[in-house]
XYZ file of N, CA and C in Angstrom:
723
model
N 157.789 20.576 158.899
C 157.706 21.890 158.260
C 159.098 22.486 158.098
N 159.294 23.294 157.062
C 160.620 23.892 156.856
C 160.986 24.821 158.003
N 162.255 24.879 158.279
C 162.742 25.732 159.361
C 163.351 26.998 158.753
N 162.864 28.154 159.166
C 163.414 29.420 158.682
C 164.710 29.722 159.414
N 165.724 30.050 158.657
C 167.001 30.406 159.280
C 167.142 31.916 159.304
N 167.741 32.421 160.354
C 167.937 33.860 160.512
C 169.397 34.201 160.245
N 169.584 35.115 159.284
C 170.940 35.573 158.967
C 171.115 36.958 159.568
N 171.927 37.099 160.604
C 172.101 38.410 161.231
C 172.742 39.405 160.280
N 172.338 40.652 160.426
C 172.919 41.719 159.612
C 174.360 41.949 160.045
N 175.251 41.939 159.080
C 176.666 42.104 159.390
C 176.970 43.551 159.763
N 177.550 43.734 160.918
C 177.905 45.080 161.358
C 179.126 45.582 160.576
N 179.135 46.844 160.181
C 180.301 47.370 159.477
C 181.510 47.461 160.399
N 182.676 47.278 159.832
C 183.904 47.391 160.617
C 184.155 48.836 161.029
N 183.775 49.764 160.158
C 183.892 51.187 160.497
C 182.920 51.982 159.661
N 182.617 53.180 160.107
C 181.705 54.064 159.363
C 182.304 55.466 159.325
N 182.066 56.131 158.221
C 182.418 57.554 158.117
C 181.121 58.349 158.120
N 181.062 59.337 158.983
C 179.839 60.127 159.157
C 180.106 61.587 158.815
N 179.173 62.162 158.065
C 179.222 63.569 157.678
C 178.028 64.272 158.321
N 178.277 65.419 158.971
C 177.202 66.234 159.534
C 177.189 67.594 158.836
N 175.989 68.121 158.618
C 175.834 69.435 157.991
C 174.791 70.217 158.783
N 175.211 71.280 159.449
C 174.296 72.116 160.226
C 174.267 73.468 159.544
N 173.430 73.581 158.525
C 173.566 74.751 157.682
C 172.499 74.793 156.600
N 172.367 75.927 155.914
C 171.402 76.018 154.817
C 171.954 75.442 153.512
N 172.278 74.138 153.525
C 172.796 73.499 152.315
C 172.150 72.134 152.134
N 172.143 71.651 150.894
C 171.789 70.268 150.594
C 173.057 69.575 150.102
N 173.535 68.548 150.817
C 174.788 67.894 150.439
C 174.590 66.741 149.451
N 175.575 66.570 148.583
C 175.676 65.393 147.723
C 177.109 64.884 147.824
N 177.266 63.585 148.087
C 178.597 62.992 148.209
C 178.783 61.964 147.093
N 179.925 62.034 146.415
C 180.267 61.084 145.356
C 181.477 60.278 145.801
N 181.349 58.940 145.786
C 182.445 58.099 146.279
C 183.501 57.861 145.189
N 184.595 57.157 145.496
C 185.663 56.946 144.504
C 185.209 56.224 143.237
N 184.062 55.511 143.318
C 183.542 54.805 142.136
C 182.534 55.633 141.348
N 182.316 56.882 141.786
C 181.360 57.739 141.083
C 179.925 57.562 141.532
N 179.689 56.765 142.577
C 178.336 56.581 143.096
C 178.011 57.689 144.087
N 176.738 58.091 144.101
C 176.343 59.266 144.875
C 175.338 58.923 145.967
N 175.321 59.805 146.974
C 174.241 59.783 147.957
C 173.860 61.214 148.279
N 172.528 61.448 148.323
C 171.984 62.767 148.652
C 170.587 62.535 149.217
N 169.851 63.597 149.370
C 168.480 63.476 149.869
C 167.616 62.676 148.898
N 167.855 62.849 147.590
C 167.033 62.205 146.567
C 167.627 60.927 146.007
N 168.908 60.657 146.277
C 169.608 59.567 145.594
C 170.456 58.769 146.568
N 170.449 57.424 146.416
C 171.277 56.584 147.283
C 171.847 55.437 146.459
N 173.073 55.634 145.948
C 173.723 54.619 145.105
C 174.841 53.880 145.839
N 175.329 54.436 146.949
C 176.444 53.827 147.672
C 175.895 52.730 148.587
N 176.343 51.491 148.442
C 175.798 50.381 149.239
C 175.867 50.653 150.742
N 174.714 50.530 151.395
C 174.646 50.665 152.845
C 174.605 52.082 153.368
N 174.915 53.059 152.527
C 174.941 54.454 152.985
C 173.517 54.987 153.149
N 173.356 55.945 154.061
C 172.034 56.541 154.216
C 172.133 58.023 154.568
N 171.057 58.725 154.238
C 170.910 60.166 154.488
C 169.782 60.344 155.486
N 169.952 61.253 156.431
C 168.847 61.625 157.317
C 168.902 63.124 157.555
N 167.725 63.711 157.773
C 167.693 65.156 157.973
C 166.419 65.604 158.648
N 166.446 66.805 159.197
C 165.268 67.382 159.820
C 164.266 67.820 158.756
N 163.023 68.050 159.177
C 162.012 68.546 158.245
C 162.381 69.927 157.714
N 163.029 70.720 158.547
C 163.462 72.052 158.133
C 164.566 71.905 157.083
N 164.363 72.412 155.838
C 165.383 72.263 154.798
C 166.718 72.888 155.184
N 166.694 73.855 156.114
C 167.931 74.505 156.540
C 168.436 73.937 157.867
N 167.869 72.802 158.268
C 168.269 72.183 159.525
C 169.455 71.242 159.372
N 169.648 70.393 160.378
C 170.789 69.478 160.416
C 170.540 68.282 159.498
N 171.584 67.892 158.736
C 171.537 66.689 157.909
C 172.715 65.795 158.281
N 172.586 64.498 157.991
C 173.672 63.565 158.268
C 173.725 62.523 157.151
N 174.937 62.191 156.731
C 175.143 61.108 155.772
C 176.145 60.134 156.385
N 175.792 58.853 156.384
C 176.648 57.817 156.956
C 177.045 56.831 155.859
N 178.350 56.566 155.748
C 178.858 55.613 154.759
C 179.586 54.494 155.504
N 179.030 53.275 155.500
C 179.689 52.164 156.188
C 180.833 51.585 155.350
N 181.865 51.145 156.021
C 183.022 50.534 155.359
C 183.469 51.317 154.122
N 183.794 52.586 154.307
C 184.165 53.403 153.145
C 185.422 52.880 152.456
N 185.464 53.034 151.148
C 186.651 52.656 150.388
C 187.722 53.725 150.547
N 188.965 53.319 150.463
C 190.040 54.297 150.396
C 189.902 55.099 149.103
N 190.197 56.370 149.186
C 190.149 57.186 147.977
C 189.541 58.547 148.218
N 189.159 59.184 147.125
C 188.673 60.558 147.159
C 187.155 60.613 147.057
N 186.560 61.386 147.961
C 185.115 61.622 147.973
C 184.867 63.104 147.673
N 183.978 63.367 146.714
C 183.604 64.748 146.398
C 182.361 65.117 147.190
N 182.446 66.212 147.931
C 181.311 66.690 148.728
C 180.865 68.029 148.161
N 179.646 68.055 147.603
C 179.087 69.274 147.024
C 177.966 69.788 147.918
N 178.068 71.038 148.333
C 177.066 71.670 149.190
C 176.341 72.736 148.382
N 175.050 72.524 148.139
C 174.264 73.504 147.377
C 173.392 74.311 148.324
N 173.544 75.627 148.274
C 172.810 76.483 149.190
C 171.314 76.473 148.939
N 170.534 76.236 150.008
C 169.080 76.387 149.913
C 168.627 77.582 150.759
N 169.587 78.417 151.096
C 169.346 79.645 151.844
C 170.646 80.434 151.909
N 170.595 81.599 152.495
C 171.793 82.421 152.667
C 172.252 82.343 154.126
N 173.547 82.133 154.333
C 174.025 82.097 155.712
C 175.307 81.315 155.862
N 175.584 80.942 157.100
C 176.816 80.216 157.430
C 176.556 78.721 157.439
N 177.435 77.970 156.783
C 177.312 76.510 156.810
C 178.405 75.918 157.696
N 178.114 74.760 158.282
C 179.078 74.017 159.094
C 179.071 72.561 158.643
N 180.244 71.972 158.524
C 180.364 70.569 158.136
C 181.344 69.872 159.079
N 180.979 68.673 159.522
C 181.867 67.865 160.354
C 181.989 66.467 159.773
N 183.188 65.889 159.817
C 183.424 64.542 159.267
C 184.281 63.757 160.257
N 183.910 62.500 160.492
C 184.710 61.643 161.373
C 184.513 60.195 160.976
N 185.497 59.365 161.341
C 185.416 57.929 161.088
C 185.391 57.194 162.426
N 184.499 56.213 162.543
C 184.344 55.469 163.793
C 184.518 53.975 163.532
N 185.304 53.323 164.391
C 185.468 51.875 164.308
C 185.430 51.310 165.721
N 185.490 50.004 165.829
C 185.405 49.365 167.146
C 186.579 49.765 168.028
N 187.741 49.989 167.409
C 188.944 50.254 168.196
C 189.360 51.719 168.233
N 189.027 52.468 167.183
C 189.531 53.838 167.078
C 188.458 54.779 166.537
N 188.333 55.944 167.171
C 187.501 57.024 166.644
C 188.428 58.148 166.214
N 188.313 58.556 164.951
C 189.200 59.613 164.467
C 188.759 60.963 164.990
N 189.643 61.958 164.989
C 189.226 63.320 165.341
C 188.180 63.823 164.341
N 187.275 64.665 164.797
C 186.268 65.245 163.910
C 186.901 66.413 163.153
N 186.852 66.335 161.831
C 187.350 67.416 160.983
C 186.179 68.343 160.683
N 186.340 69.636 160.942
C 185.241 70.580 160.731
C 185.619 71.647 159.716
N 184.616 72.107 158.987
C 184.767 73.201 158.026
C 183.547 74.098 158.136
N 183.748 75.370 157.863
C 182.609 76.289 157.836
C 182.896 77.431 156.874
N 181.822 78.105 156.475
C 181.945 79.235 155.566
C 180.570 79.827 155.321
N 180.447 80.645 154.306
C 179.154 81.238 153.968
C 178.698 80.733 152.606
N 177.388 80.668 152.443
C 176.808 80.174 151.199
C 175.588 81.010 150.843
N 175.293 81.109 149.546
C 174.114 81.822 149.065
C 173.176 80.833 148.380
N 171.924 81.223 148.215
C 170.939 80.369 147.560
C 171.451 79.940 146.185
N 171.389 78.634 145.919
C 171.787 78.012 144.654
C 173.292 78.002 144.400
N 174.079 78.573 145.301
C 175.527 78.500 145.150
C 175.991 77.104 145.551
N 176.973 76.570 144.818
C 177.535 75.262 145.147
C 178.973 75.423 145.624
N 179.251 74.840 146.779
C 180.602 74.852 147.336
C 181.062 73.400 147.445
N 182.267 73.115 146.936
C 182.741 71.737 146.856
C 183.992 71.513 147.698
N 184.056 70.330 148.293
C 185.230 69.887 149.037
C 185.674 68.527 148.502
N 186.955 68.268 148.593
C 187.489 66.936 148.311
C 187.910 66.311 149.640
N 187.334 65.165 149.945
C 187.641 64.454 151.190
C 188.405 63.177 150.833
N 189.581 63.025 151.396
C 190.397 61.832 151.148
C 190.341 60.911 152.364
N 189.952 59.648 152.112
C 189.883 58.666 153.197
C 190.976 57.628 152.988
N 191.749 57.363 154.051
C 192.845 56.398 153.995
C 192.831 55.551 155.266
N 192.340 54.317 155.143
C 192.195 53.440 156.316
C 193.539 53.005 156.892
N 194.620 53.177 156.141
C 195.941 52.781 156.656
C 196.482 53.799 157.653
N 195.775 54.902 157.814
C 196.142 55.921 158.810
C 195.007 56.013 159.827
N 194.841 55.036 160.710
C 193.673 54.985 161.599
C 193.537 56.175 162.541
N 194.640 56.820 162.889
C 194.555 57.972 163.788
C 194.010 59.210 163.074
N 194.428 59.369 161.828
C 193.969 60.529 161.032
C 193.626 60.066 159.623
N 192.528 59.313 159.467
C 192.203 58.744 158.149
C 191.562 59.732 157.177
N 191.179 60.924 157.678
C 190.409 61.854 156.852
C 191.165 63.167 156.646
N 191.290 63.550 155.382
C 191.840 64.857 155.027
C 190.826 65.586 154.164
N 190.661 66.879 154.430
C 189.665 67.665 153.702
C 190.341 68.857 153.028
N 190.038 69.057 151.762
C 190.636 70.154 151.002
C 190.029 71.494 151.402
N 190.578 72.552 150.869
C 189.959 73.866 150.987
C 188.745 73.911 150.055
N 187.760 74.752 150.353
C 186.551 74.791 149.523
C 186.798 75.403 148.147
N 186.048 74.913 147.187
C 186.052 75.486 145.835
C 184.645 75.977 145.541
N 184.516 77.253 145.227
C 183.205 77.836 144.939
C 182.923 77.758 143.450
N 181.726 77.283 143.127
C 181.321 77.183 141.737
C 181.161 78.575 141.136
N 181.620 78.716 139.902
C 181.490 79.998 139.211
C 180.016 80.295 138.920
N 179.685 81.568 138.930
C 178.317 81.999 138.680
C 177.874 81.550 137.287
N 176.709 80.932 137.194
C 176.227 80.405 135.916
C 175.419 81.445 135.151
N 175.481 81.343 133.828
C 174.704 82.240 132.972
C 173.261 81.770 132.922
N 172.380 82.634 132.417
C 170.973 82.268 132.258
C 170.849 81.065 131.319
N 171.624 81.072 130.235
C 171.585 79.954 129.281
C 171.971 78.638 129.948
N 173.006 78.663 130.777
C 173.454 77.452 131.459
C 172.391 76.941 132.432
N 171.739 77.857 133.137
C 170.706 77.463 134.090
C 169.486 76.876 133.384
N 169.100 77.460 132.243
C 167.976 76.935 131.468
C 168.297 75.518 130.979
N 169.521 75.337 130.470
C 169.946 74.027 129.980
C 169.906 72.997 131.113
N 170.393 73.368 132.291
C 170.383 72.458 133.440
C 168.959 72.120 133.871
N 168.069 73.100 133.770
C 166.679 72.871 134.158
C 166.012 71.883 133.201
N 166.299 72.017 131.912
C 165.763 71.067 130.923
C 166.267 69.659 131.226
N 167.565 69.542 131.522
C 168.138 68.231 131.870
C 167.505 67.673 133.144
N 167.251 68.563 134.116
C 166.666 68.134 135.392
C 165.249 67.605 135.193
N 164.478 68.239 134.313
C 163.115 67.768 134.023
C 163.169 66.382 133.389
N 164.066 66.196 132.424
C 164.221 64.878 131.785
C 164.612 63.814 132.815
N 165.569 64.165 133.685
C 166.050 63.216 134.691
C 164.947 62.859 135.687
N 164.214 63.882 136.153
C 163.147 63.643 137.131
C 162.032 62.791 136.534
N 161.783 62.953 135.244
C 160.774 62.130 134.572
C 161.242 60.675 134.512
N 162.523 60.489 134.200
C 163.082 59.132 134.095
C 163.053 58.399 135.433
N 163.239 59.135 136.535
C 163.278 58.502 137.862
C 161.901 58.387 138.509
N 160.888 58.987 137.871
C 159.539 58.922 138.423
C 159.185 60.052 139.360
N 160.097 61.018 139.540
C 159.797 62.167 140.401
C 158.748 63.069 139.764
N 158.622 62.979 138.436
C 157.560 63.661 137.694
C 156.739 62.597 136.978
N 155.428 62.700 137.056
C 154.549 61.748 136.377
C 154.747 61.845 134.874
N 154.862 60.687 134.215
C 155.075 60.638 132.776
C 153.988 61.402 132.038
N 154.391 62.261 131.123
C 153.468 63.071 130.341
C 153.365 64.499 130.831
N 153.561 64.701 132.138
C 153.479 66.042 132.726
C 154.645 66.914 132.251
N 155.763 66.266 131.892
C 156.956 67.028 131.504
C 156.827 67.674 130.129
N 155.889 67.194 129.294
C 155.821 67.650 127.898
C 155.574 69.158 127.786
N 154.524 69.712 128.423
C 154.337 71.165 128.327
C 155.457 71.962 128.989
N 156.028 71.420 130.077
C 157.119 72.120 130.762
C 158.342 72.217 129.861
N 158.675 71.117 129.180
C 159.831 71.124 128.280
C 159.598 72.035 127.079
N 158.368 72.037 126.560
C 158.049 72.914 125.423
C 158.224 74.379 125.817
N 157.742 74.717 127.016
C 157.879 76.095 127.507
C 159.348 76.448 127.720
N 160.108 75.532 128.323
C 161.525 75.794 128.596
C 162.333 75.953 127.309
N 162.015 75.162 126.309
C 162.741 75.268 125.043
C 162.425 76.581 124.326
N 161.208 77.061 124.508
C 160.861 78.376 123.956
C 161.604 79.476 124.710
N 161.699 79.326 126.039
C 162.477 80.267 126.846
C 163.941 80.242 126.405
N 164.467 79.047 126.192
C 165.857 78.891 125.747
C 166.100 79.642 124.441
N 165.157 79.530 123.511
C 165.255 80.232 122.223
C 165.240 81.745 122.429
N 164.348 82.214 123.313
C 164.276 83.658 123.607
C 165.560 84.167 124.246
N 166.140 83.359 125.156
C 167.383 83.747 125.822
C 168.530 83.837 124.812
N 168.574 82.901 123.880
C 169.607 82.940 122.842
C 169.502 84.227 122.018
N 168.280 84.612 121.694
C 168.071 85.873 120.963
C 168.508 87.061 121.806
N 168.173 87.011 123.098
C 168.518 88.101 124.010
C 170.032 88.279 124.118
N 170.745 87.159 124.174
C 172.197 87.227 124.335
C 172.913 87.715 123.073
N 172.214 87.723 121.940
C 172.799 88.239 120.708
C 172.750 89.767 120.652
N 171.956 90.354 121.549
C 171.831 91.819 121.580
C 172.967 92.391 122.425
N 174.044 92.751 121.782
C 175.249 93.220 122.463
C 175.341 94.746 122.383
N 175.502 95.425 123.536
C 175.624 96.898 123.530
C 176.824 97.355 122.707
N 176.747 98.595 122.179
C 175.629 99.551 122.273
C 174.466 99.134 121.381
N 173.241 99.340 121.909
C 172.045 98.921 121.193
C 171.338 100.120 120.559
N 170.754 99.886 119.407
C 169.907 100.901 118.780
C 168.572 100.951 119.522
N 167.752 101.941 119.235
C 166.438 102.038 119.890
C 165.585 100.817 119.580
N 165.697 100.341 118.344
C 164.937 99.160 117.947
C 165.409 97.936 118.740
N 166.727 97.818 118.923
C 167.281 96.688 119.687
C 166.933 96.784 121.169
N 166.921 98.002 121.707
C 166.526 98.206 123.105
C 165.091 97.740 123.326
N 164.210 98.074 122.375
C 162.815 97.659 122.470
C 162.711 96.143 122.389
N 163.484 95.565 121.455
C 163.476 94.104 121.314
C 163.952 93.429 122.607
N 164.960 94.005 123.245
C 165.474 93.460 124.500
C 164.405 93.484 125.581
N 163.678 94.592 125.678
C 162.620 94.707 126.685
C 161.515 93.681 126.441
N 161.138 93.497 125.182
C 160.065 92.554 124.839
C 160.492 91.119 125.162
N 161.728 90.770 124.773
C 162.229 89.427 125.043
C 162.321 89.150 126.545
N 162.840 90.120 127.294
C 162.984 89.956 128.748
C 161.630 89.771 129.412
N 160.652 90.586 129.007
C 159.304 90.483 129.573
C 158.679 89.127 129.237
N 158.898 88.663 128.010
C 158.348 87.379 127.588
C 158.966 86.229 128.379
N 160.281 86.281 128.575
C 160.977 85.223 129.331
C 160.474 85.188 130.771
N 160.366 86.343 131.402
C 159.903 86.407 132.792
C 158.481 85.865 132.919
N 157.625 86.231 131.961
C 156.237 85.772 131.989
C 156.170 84.251 131.887
N 156.947 83.679 130.978
C 156.942 82.228 130.791
C 157.491 81.502 132.021
N 158.523 82.062 132.638
C 159.099 81.429 133.822
C 158.139 81.490 135.012
N 157.449 82.604 135.160
C 156.459 82.711 136.244
C 155.307 81.739 136.013
N 154.940 81.559 134.736
C 153.908 80.577 134.401
C 154.379 79.170 134.758
N 155.656 78.895 134.510
C 156.214 77.578 134.837
C 156.188 77.329 136.342
N 156.459 78.370 137.136
C 156.373 78.225 138.592
C 154.951 77.834 139.008
N 153.952 78.509 138.431
C 152.551 78.206 138.771
C 152.179 76.794 138.323
N 152.660 76.384 137.153
C 152.391 75.026 136.675
C 153.023 73.990 137.599
N 154.230 74.295 138.079
C 154.933 73.370 138.974
C 154.190 73.244 140.298
N 153.733 74.359 140.848
C 152.964 74.334 142.097
C 151.672 73.528 141.936
N 151.008 73.718 140.788
C 149.760 72.989 140.531
C 150.025 71.495 140.430
N 151.100 71.126 139.701
C 151.455 69.713 139.551
C 151.802 69.079 140.897
N 152.479 69.842 141.763
C 152.806 69.336 143.094
C 151.533 69.100 143.908
N 150.601 70.038 143.826
C 149.339 69.918 144.563
C 148.562 68.679 144.114
N 148.650 68.363 142.826
C 147.944 67.205 142.279
C 148.693 65.884 142.519
N 149.930 66.002 143.022
C 150.723 64.800 143.248
C 151.430 64.290 142.011
N 151.563 65.148 141.007
C 152.218 64.750 139.753
C 153.723 64.987 139.784
N 154.189 65.717 140.783
C 155.618 65.966 140.964
C 155.894 65.971 142.462
N 156.991 65.340 142.885
C 157.230 65.266 144.328
C 157.701 66.611 144.876
N 157.547 66.776 146.177
C 157.779 68.067 146.822
C 159.216 68.550 146.670
N 160.181 67.657 146.851
C 161.593 68.052 146.764
C 161.948 68.513 145.354
N 161.448 67.800 144.340
C 161.725 68.169 142.949
C 161.078 69.502 142.605
N 159.852 69.682 143.061
C 159.154 70.949 142.837
C 159.926 72.115 143.443
N 160.378 71.953 144.682
C 161.131 73.016 145.363
C 162.428 73.321 144.635
N 163.101 72.262 144.163
C 164.371 72.439 143.432
C 164.155 73.206 142.143
N 163.113 72.845 141.386
C 162.816 73.541 140.127
C 162.502 75.014 140.383
N 161.663 75.266 141.380
C 161.263 76.642 141.661
C 162.454 77.494 142.102
N 163.391 76.881 142.827
C 164.575 77.596 143.290
C 165.436 78.034 142.097
N 165.602 77.132 141.119
C 166.398 77.463 139.930
C 165.702 78.538 139.102
N 164.388 78.409 138.953
C 163.642 79.414 138.177
C 163.761 80.797 138.825
N 163.676 80.849 140.146
C 163.826 82.133 140.851
C 165.227 82.713 140.635
N 166.227 81.824 140.593
C 167.590 82.285 140.345
C 167.696 82.906 138.934
N 167.058 82.252 137.954
C 167.063 82.778 136.580
C 166.381 84.144 136.537
N 165.221 84.234 137.193
C 164.483 85.513 137.210
C 165.335 86.621 137.826
N 166.113 86.272 138.835
C 166.964 87.260 139.493
C 168.085 87.768 138.617
N 168.424 87.009 137.573
C 169.510 87.413 136.677
C 169.014 88.233 135.486
N 167.693 88.263 135.278
C 167.156 88.978 134.119
C 166.946 90.464 134.401
């Protein structure tokens, strides 16, 4: 009978570990443009782990990291203080833990640039100062939401066909927002009335989209993380109207 051979899993020479104890969802992009997050894992061997609490502790581990620049984006899923720690571990040397902290708001994105250099084993990690993303307009958020629906459908996070009414509704909202943004003060009484009607219509459609998303999640047509992400963006849009 044939003999099965066992190939042991090769241990990494070193690993870089990121910890996040804060109300954020992290996404890391490596020097080749590959990403790892809660929903995505493109970096070979890297993994994400986290508590059930969305505002709890998360960890991302990258084995045998390449030299170069890593982009770390922290998107707020709550309001409060965030903490981040980064360190590199190898058989012979453990680097000092580099820590960063600050405050974040719901849907705000804070970015860091992390430089890894294996030729400096004592201090292989350098972290930039944070860069806060500029506040987005309603139009920009609607556009991103449309792109997110298309992307989630392509990856299977949304059941094929379910996206059609959602996209139709969003494109109608987009059209209404474009009309709304053309109403530049000072407004006539007729324009003021038009602004109120458009705003009410947009809010109604967005609230309907939230209910549709919740229903689709209950039916298993959209995964929980995607549903939560969509609802968070919609709430942000409603807050700007």
